[in-house]
Short mmCIF file of C-alpha atoms in Angstrom, two decimals:
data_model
loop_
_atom_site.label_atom_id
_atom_site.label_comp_id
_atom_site.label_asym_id
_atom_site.label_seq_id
_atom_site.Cartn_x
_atom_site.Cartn_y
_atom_site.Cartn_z
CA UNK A 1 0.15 20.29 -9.13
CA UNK A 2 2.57 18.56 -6.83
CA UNK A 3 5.95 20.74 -6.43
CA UNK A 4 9.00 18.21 -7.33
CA UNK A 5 12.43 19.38 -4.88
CA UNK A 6 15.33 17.68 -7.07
CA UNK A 7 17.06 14.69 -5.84
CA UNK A 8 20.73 17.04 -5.89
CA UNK A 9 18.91 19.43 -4.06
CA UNK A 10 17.68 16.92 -1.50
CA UNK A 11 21.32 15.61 -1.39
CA UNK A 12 22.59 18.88 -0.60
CA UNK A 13 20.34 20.10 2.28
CA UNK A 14 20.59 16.72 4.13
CA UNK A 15 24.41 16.62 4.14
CA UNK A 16 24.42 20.31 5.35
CA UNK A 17 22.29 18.76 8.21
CA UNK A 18 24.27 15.57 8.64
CA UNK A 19 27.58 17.26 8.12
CA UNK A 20 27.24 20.19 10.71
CA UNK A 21 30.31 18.28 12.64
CA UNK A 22 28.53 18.69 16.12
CA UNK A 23 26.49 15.77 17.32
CA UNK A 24 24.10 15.37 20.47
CA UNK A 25 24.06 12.86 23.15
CA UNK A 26 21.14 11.00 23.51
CA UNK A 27 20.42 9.34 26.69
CA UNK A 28 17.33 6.44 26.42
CA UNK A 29 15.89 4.51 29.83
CA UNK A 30 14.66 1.64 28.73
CA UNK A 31 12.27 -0.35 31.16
CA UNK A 32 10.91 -3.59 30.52
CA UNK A 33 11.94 -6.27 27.79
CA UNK A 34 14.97 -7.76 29.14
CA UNK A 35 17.21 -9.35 26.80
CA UNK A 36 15.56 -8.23 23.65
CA UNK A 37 17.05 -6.75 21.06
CA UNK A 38 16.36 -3.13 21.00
CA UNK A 39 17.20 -0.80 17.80
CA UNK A 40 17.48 2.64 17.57
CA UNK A 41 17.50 4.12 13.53
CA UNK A 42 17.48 7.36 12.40
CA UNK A 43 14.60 7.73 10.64
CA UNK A 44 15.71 10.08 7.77
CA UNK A 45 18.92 8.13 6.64
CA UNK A 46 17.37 4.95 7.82
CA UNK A 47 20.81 4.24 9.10
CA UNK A 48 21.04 2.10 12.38
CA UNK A 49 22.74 4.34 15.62
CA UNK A 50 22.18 1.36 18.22
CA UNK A 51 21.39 -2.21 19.10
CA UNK A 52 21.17 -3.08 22.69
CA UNK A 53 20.46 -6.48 23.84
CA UNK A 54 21.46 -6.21 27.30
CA UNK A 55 19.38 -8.33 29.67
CA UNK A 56 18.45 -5.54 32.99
CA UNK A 57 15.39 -5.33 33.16
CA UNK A 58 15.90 -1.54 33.01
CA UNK A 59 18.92 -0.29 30.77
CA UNK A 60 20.33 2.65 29.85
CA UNK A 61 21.18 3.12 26.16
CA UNK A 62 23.24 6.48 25.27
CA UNK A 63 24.79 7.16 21.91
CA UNK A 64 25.48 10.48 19.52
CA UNK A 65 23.26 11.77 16.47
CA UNK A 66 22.65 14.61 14.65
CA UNK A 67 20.90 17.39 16.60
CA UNK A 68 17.33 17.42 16.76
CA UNK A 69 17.69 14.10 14.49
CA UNK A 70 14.07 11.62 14.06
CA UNK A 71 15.09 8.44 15.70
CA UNK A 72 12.95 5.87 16.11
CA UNK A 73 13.48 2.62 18.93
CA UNK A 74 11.61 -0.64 18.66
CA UNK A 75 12.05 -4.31 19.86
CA UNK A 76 13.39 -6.44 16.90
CA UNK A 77 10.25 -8.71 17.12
CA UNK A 78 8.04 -6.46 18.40
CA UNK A 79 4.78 -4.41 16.72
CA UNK A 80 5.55 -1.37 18.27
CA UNK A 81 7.99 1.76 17.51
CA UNK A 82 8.27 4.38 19.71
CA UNK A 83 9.71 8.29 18.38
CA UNK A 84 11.61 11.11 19.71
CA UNK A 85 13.65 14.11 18.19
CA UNK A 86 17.02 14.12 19.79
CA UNK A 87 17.41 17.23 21.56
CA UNK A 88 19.75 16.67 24.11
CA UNK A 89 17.24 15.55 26.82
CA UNK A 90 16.53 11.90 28.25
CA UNK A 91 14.27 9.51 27.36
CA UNK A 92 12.36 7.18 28.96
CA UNK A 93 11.08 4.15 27.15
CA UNK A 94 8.81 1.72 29.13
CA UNK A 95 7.09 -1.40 27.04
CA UNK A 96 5.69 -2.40 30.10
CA UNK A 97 2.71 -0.06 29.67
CA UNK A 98 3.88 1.31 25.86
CA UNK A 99 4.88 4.46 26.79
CA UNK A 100 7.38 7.09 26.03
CA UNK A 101 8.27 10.39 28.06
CA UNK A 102 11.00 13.50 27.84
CA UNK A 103 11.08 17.03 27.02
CA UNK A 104 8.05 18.47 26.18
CA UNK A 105 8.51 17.85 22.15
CA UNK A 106 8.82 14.14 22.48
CA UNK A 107 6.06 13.88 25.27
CA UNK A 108 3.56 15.77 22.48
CA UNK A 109 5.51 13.22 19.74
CA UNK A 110 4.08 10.40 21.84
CA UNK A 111 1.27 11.40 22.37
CA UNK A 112 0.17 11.67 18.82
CA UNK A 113 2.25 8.44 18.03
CA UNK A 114 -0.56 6.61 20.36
CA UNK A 115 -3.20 7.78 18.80
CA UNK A 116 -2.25 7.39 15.57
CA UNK A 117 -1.28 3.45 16.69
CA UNK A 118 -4.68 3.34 18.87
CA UNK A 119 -6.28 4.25 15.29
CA UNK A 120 -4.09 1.19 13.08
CA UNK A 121 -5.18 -1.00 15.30
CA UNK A 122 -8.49 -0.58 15.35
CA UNK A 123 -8.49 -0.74 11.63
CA UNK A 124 -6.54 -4.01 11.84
CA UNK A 125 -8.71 -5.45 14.07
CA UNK A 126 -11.78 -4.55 11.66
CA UNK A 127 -10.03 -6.37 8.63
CA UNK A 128 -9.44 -9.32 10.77
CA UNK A 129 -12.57 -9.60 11.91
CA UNK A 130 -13.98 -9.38 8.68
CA UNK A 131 -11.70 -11.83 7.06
CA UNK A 132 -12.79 -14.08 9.61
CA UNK A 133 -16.16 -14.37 8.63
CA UNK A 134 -17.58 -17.22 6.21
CA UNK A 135 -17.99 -15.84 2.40
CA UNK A 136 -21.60 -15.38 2.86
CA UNK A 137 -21.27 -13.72 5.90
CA UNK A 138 -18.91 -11.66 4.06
CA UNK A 139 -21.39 -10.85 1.72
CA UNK A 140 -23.76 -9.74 3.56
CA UNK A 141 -21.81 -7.48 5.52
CA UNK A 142 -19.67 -6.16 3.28
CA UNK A 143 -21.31 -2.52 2.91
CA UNK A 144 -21.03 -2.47 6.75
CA UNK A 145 -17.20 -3.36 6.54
CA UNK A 146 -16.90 -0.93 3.67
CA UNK A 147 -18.43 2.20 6.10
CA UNK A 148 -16.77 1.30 9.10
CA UNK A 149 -13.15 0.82 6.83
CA UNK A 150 -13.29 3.93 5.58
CA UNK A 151 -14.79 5.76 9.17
CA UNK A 152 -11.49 4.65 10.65
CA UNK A 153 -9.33 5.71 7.72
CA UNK A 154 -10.85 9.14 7.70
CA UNK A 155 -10.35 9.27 11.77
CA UNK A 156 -6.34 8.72 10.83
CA UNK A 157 -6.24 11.19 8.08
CA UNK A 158 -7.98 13.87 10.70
CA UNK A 159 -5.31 13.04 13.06
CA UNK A 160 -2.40 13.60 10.84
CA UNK A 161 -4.20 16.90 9.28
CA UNK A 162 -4.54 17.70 13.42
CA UNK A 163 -0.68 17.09 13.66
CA UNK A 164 -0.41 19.57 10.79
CA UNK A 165 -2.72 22.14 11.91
CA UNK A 166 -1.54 22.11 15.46
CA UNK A 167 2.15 22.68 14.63
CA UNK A 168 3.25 25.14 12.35
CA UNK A 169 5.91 26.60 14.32
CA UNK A 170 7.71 23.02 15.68
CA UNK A 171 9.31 19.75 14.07
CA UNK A 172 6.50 17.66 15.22
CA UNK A 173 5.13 17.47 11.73
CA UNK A 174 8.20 16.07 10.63
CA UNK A 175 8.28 12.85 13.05
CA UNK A 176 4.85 11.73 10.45
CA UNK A 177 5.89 13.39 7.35
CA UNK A 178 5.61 9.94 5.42
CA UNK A 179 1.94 9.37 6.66
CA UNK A 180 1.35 12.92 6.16
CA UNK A 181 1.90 12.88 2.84
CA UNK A 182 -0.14 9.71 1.82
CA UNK A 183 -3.01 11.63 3.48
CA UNK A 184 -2.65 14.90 1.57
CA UNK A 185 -4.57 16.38 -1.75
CA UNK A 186 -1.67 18.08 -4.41
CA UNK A 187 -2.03 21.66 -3.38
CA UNK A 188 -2.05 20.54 0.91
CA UNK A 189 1.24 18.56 -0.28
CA UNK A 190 2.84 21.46 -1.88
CA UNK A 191 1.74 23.63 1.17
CA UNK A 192 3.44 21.03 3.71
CA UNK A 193 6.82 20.71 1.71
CA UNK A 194 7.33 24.18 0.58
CA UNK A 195 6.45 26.32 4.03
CA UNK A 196 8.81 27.96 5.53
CA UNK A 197 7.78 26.12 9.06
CA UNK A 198 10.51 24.21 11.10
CA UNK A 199 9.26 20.81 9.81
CA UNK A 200 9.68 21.36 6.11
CA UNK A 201 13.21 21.14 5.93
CA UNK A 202 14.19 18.37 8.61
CA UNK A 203 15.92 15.55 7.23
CA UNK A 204 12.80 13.30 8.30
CA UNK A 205 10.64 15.19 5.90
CA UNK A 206 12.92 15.92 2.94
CA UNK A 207 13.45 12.41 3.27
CA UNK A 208 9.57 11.37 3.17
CA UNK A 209 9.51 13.79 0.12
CA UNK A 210 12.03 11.56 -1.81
CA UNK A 211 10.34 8.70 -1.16
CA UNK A 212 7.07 10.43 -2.38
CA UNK A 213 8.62 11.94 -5.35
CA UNK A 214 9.92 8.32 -6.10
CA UNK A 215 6.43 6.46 -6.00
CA UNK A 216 4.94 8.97 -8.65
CA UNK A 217 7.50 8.33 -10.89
CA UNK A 218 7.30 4.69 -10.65
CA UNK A 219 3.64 4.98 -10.92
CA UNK A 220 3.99 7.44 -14.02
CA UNK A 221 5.87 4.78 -15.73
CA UNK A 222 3.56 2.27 -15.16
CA UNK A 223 0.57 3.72 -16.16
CA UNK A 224 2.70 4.99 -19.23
CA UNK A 225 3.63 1.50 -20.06
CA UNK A 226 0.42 0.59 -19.65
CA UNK A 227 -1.46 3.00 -21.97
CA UNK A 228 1.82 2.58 -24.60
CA UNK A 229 0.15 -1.37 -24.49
CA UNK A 230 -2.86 -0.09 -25.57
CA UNK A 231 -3.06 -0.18 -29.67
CA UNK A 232 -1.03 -3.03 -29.60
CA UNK A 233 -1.32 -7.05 -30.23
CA UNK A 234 -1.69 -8.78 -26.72
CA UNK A 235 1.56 -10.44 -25.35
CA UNK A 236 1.11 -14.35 -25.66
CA UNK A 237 1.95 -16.12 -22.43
CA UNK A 238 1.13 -19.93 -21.47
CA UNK A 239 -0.14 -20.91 -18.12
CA UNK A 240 -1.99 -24.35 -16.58
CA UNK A 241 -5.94 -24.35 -16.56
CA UNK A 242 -7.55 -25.60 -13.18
CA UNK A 243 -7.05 -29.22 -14.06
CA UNK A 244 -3.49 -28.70 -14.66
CA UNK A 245 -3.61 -28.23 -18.63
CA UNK A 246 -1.18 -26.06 -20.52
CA UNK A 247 -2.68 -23.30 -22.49
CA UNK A 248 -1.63 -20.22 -24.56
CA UNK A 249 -3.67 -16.75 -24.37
CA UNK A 250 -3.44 -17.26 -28.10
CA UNK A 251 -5.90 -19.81 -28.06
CA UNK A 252 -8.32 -17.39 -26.95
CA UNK A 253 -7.69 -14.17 -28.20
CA UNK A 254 -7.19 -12.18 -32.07
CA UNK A 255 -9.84 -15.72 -32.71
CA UNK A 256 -12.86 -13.46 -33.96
CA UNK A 257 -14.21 -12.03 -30.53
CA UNK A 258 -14.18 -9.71 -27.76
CA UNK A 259 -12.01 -10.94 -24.70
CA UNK A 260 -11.32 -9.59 -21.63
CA UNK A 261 -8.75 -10.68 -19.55
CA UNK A 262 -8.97 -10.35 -15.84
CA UNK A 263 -6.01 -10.39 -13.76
CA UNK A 264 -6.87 -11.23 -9.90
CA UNK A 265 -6.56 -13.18 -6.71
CA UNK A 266 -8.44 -14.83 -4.23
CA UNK A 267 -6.81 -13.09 -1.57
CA UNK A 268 -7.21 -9.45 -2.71
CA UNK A 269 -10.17 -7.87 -1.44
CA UNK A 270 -10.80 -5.59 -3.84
CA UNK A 271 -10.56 -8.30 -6.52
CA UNK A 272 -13.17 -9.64 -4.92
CA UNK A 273 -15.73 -6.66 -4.67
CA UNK A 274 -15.21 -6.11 -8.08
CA UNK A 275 -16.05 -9.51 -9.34
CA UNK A 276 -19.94 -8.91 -9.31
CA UNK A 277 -19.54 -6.47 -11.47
CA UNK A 278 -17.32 -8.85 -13.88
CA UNK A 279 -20.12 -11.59 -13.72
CA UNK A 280 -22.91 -9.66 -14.33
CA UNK A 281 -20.95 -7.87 -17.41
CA UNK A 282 -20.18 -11.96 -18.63
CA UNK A 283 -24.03 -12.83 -17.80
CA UNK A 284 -25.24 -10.00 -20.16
CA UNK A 285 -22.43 -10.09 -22.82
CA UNK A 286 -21.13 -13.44 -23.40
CA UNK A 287 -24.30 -14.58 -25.41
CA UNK A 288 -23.16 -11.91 -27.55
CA UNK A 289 -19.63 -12.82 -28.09
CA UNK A 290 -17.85 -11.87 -24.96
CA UNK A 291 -15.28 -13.89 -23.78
CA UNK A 292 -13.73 -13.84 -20.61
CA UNK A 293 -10.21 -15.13 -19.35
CA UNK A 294 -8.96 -14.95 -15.84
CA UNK A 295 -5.61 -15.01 -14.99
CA UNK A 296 -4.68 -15.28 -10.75
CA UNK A 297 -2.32 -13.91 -9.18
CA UNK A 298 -2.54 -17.36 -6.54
CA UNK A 299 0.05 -19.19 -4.85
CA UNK A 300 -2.68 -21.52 -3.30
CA UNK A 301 -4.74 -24.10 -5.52
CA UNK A 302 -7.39 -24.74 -3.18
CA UNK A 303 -7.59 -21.06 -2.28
CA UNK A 304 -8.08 -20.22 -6.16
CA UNK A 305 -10.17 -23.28 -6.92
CA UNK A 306 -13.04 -22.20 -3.55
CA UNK A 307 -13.06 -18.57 -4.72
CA UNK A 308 -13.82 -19.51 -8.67
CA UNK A 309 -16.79 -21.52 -7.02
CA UNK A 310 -17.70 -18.97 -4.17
CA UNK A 311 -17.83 -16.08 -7.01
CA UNK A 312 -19.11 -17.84 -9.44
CA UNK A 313 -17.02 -17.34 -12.08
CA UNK A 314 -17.63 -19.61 -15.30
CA UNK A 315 -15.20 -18.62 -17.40
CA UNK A 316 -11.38 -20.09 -18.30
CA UNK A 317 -8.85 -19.67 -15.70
CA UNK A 318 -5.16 -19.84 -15.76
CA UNK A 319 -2.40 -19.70 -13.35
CA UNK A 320 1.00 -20.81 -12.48
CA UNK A 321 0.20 -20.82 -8.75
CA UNK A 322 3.51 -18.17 -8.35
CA UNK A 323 1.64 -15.25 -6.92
CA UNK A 324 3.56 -12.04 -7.79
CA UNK A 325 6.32 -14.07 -9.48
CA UNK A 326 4.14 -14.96 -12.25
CA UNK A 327 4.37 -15.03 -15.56
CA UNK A 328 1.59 -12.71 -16.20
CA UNK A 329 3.40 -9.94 -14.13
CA UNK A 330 6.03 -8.99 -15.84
CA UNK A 331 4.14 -9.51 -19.36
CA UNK A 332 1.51 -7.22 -18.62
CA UNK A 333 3.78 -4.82 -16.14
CA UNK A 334 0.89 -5.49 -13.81
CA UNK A 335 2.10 -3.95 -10.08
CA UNK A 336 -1.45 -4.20 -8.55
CA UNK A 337 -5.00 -5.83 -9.01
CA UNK A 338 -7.58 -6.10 -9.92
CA UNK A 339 -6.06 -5.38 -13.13
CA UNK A 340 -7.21 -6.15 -16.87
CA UNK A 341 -6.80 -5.51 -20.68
CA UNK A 342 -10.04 -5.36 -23.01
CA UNK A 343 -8.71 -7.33 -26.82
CA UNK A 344 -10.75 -6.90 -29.88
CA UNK A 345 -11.32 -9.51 -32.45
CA UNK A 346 -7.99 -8.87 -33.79
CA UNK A 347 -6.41 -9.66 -30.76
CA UNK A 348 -5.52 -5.94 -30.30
CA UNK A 349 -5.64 -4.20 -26.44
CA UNK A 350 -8.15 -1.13 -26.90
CA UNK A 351 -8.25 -0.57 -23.30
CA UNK A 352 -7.48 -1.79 -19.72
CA UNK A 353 -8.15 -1.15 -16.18
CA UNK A 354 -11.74 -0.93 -17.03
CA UNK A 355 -14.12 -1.30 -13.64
CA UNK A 356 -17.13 -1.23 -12.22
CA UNK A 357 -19.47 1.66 -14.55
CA UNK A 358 -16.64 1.71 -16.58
CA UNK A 359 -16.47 -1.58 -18.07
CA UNK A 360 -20.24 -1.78 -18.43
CA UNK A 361 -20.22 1.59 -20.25
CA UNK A 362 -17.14 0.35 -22.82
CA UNK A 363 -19.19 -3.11 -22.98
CA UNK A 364 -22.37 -1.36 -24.22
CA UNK A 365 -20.63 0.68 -26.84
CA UNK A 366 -19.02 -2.09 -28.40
CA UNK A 367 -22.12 -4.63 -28.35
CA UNK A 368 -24.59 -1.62 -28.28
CA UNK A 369 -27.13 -2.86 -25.66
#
């Protein structure tokens, strides 16, 4: 089980840290980009420190921040941040050949920053390339893409458990805290937060903890809204069909029969791999009284209209073509997709989220075949 630090506690150690009342001078050589805007943050407050935009082709920024404070410098419009801890030694930035150098703490911070970049994108490239591909060459390759997806996830997640490993008695840890903790099971997170190593109490990772310990309670109260839906009558809503015809989710459900009501996109790739699974389930059920409804999360007709044909979906579709504005959203409290609700006869919600095994397993209970 996760270990929860309290937000007042969290307060209190990072204004001990902020509020020390001696701050270090940072010196940063920056080498390349003339005339672009250059900003330097610290990374636990978020806070900006500088913004250069002088045009020398080398400059030299200098500024003060908390000792041993996360900062982070990037080029306003460009895809690359570089990191270094200040500790009172000068840095050298050069986006000529992406590369960052200093004391010995910032030249290992770098060096891990690469990879870890190296490693995004690679993965990037993969999802590009895959999107690029025609529908039925992503069908066909789609177990490949899966495998070589999750190969170069697990590569990152080594990487950041090597960052771990490889520095228990530095701050080093601390520079990736947020990606650290993404990447870690409950008891490695409670390890990582609660050690007594340098790392665990810099502001960079206290502050990655709040943010953590943020996300699972928005989650919590999703899924809790969620499961307090189910048991209940189904929210009516009223959206256009693909010909542009108004209709209410009352017209289909609490009418005598089983209805489940698929909320997806044609952008979102898991959507998508899931769908089989929601046609064959419709093939093998609807003779017997299943009903599907599909409401998209779209913003682009054509988009929506191609993947209804390319998937093969025959059932009713609805949307107001407002992608995460609509109105479906904020009935349901839907955050993410592929999402749906199962409705009885009634027009009660007896479950939702049901996928892949799942929703063939609830399906054969209820029509018993």
């Amino acid at each position: 089980m996760r270990r929860f630090v309290t937000i007042a506690a969290l307060s209190c150690m990072t204004l001990l840290g902020a509020c020390s009342g001696k701050q270090t001078k940072f010196e940063v050589a920056v080498v390349g980009a003339p005339g672009a805007t250059v900003n330097l943050v610290d990374v636990a407050t978020q806070g900006n420190i500088v913004t250069s935009t002088e045009k020398a082709r080398q400059r030299t920024i200098t500024g003060k921040a908390d000792p041993m404070a996360l900062i982070s410098l990037a080029q306003e419009d460009g895809d690359k941040t570089y990191l270094f801890f200040n500790d009172g030694t000068p840095v050298t930035v050069d986006f000529t050949n992406g590369s960052l150098s200093g004391s010995e703490l910032n030249n290992k911070v770098s060096y891990y920053n690469s990879m870890l970049g190296a490693i995004m994108r690679g993965m990037e490239k993969t999802v590009k390339d895959f999107q690029a591909l025609s529908p039925e060459e992503q069908q066909a390759g789609e177990e490949e893409f899966r495998s070589l997806f999750a190969s170069i996830g697990e590569s990152y997640d080594d990487m950041l458990h090597t960052i771990v490993k490889d520095n228990p008695d530095n701050l080093i840890p601390a520079a990736f805290a947020g990606d650290i903790a993404m990447s870690l099971e409950d008891d490695e997170l409670e390890a990582f937060f609660g050690s007594d190593a340098p790392y665990s109490s810099h502001p960079a990772t206290l502050a990655a903890k709040a943010k953590l310990d943020e996300q699972n309670a928005r989650w919590a109260e999703i899924e809790a809204a969620k499961q307090e839906a189910i048991g209940k009558k189904f929210t009516d809503l009223e959206e256009p069909d693909t010909e542009g015809n108004m209709h209410k989710l009352s017209e289909f459900l609490g009418k005598g029969q089983w209805v489940f009501v698929d909320f997806w996109a044609s952008w979102c790739g898991p959507c998508r791999r899931e769908m089989p699974n929601v046609v064959a389930a419709y093939k093998k059920y609807h003779p017997l009284g299943l009903e599907i409804v599909g409401l998209s999360f779209d913003s682009d007709k054509e988009a929506w209209l191609k993947a209804i044909k390319d998937l093969e979906m025959p059932w009713i579709h609805l949307s107001d073509l407002k992608g995460w504005e609509t109105v479906a959203s904020d009935a349901y409290n839907i955050k993410s997709i592929p999402s749906s609700l199962l409705v009885d006869p009634e027009g009660t919600i007896v479950a939702r989220d049901l996928r892949g095994e799942a929703l063939g397993a609830k399906l054969e209970e209820i029509f018993g075949k």
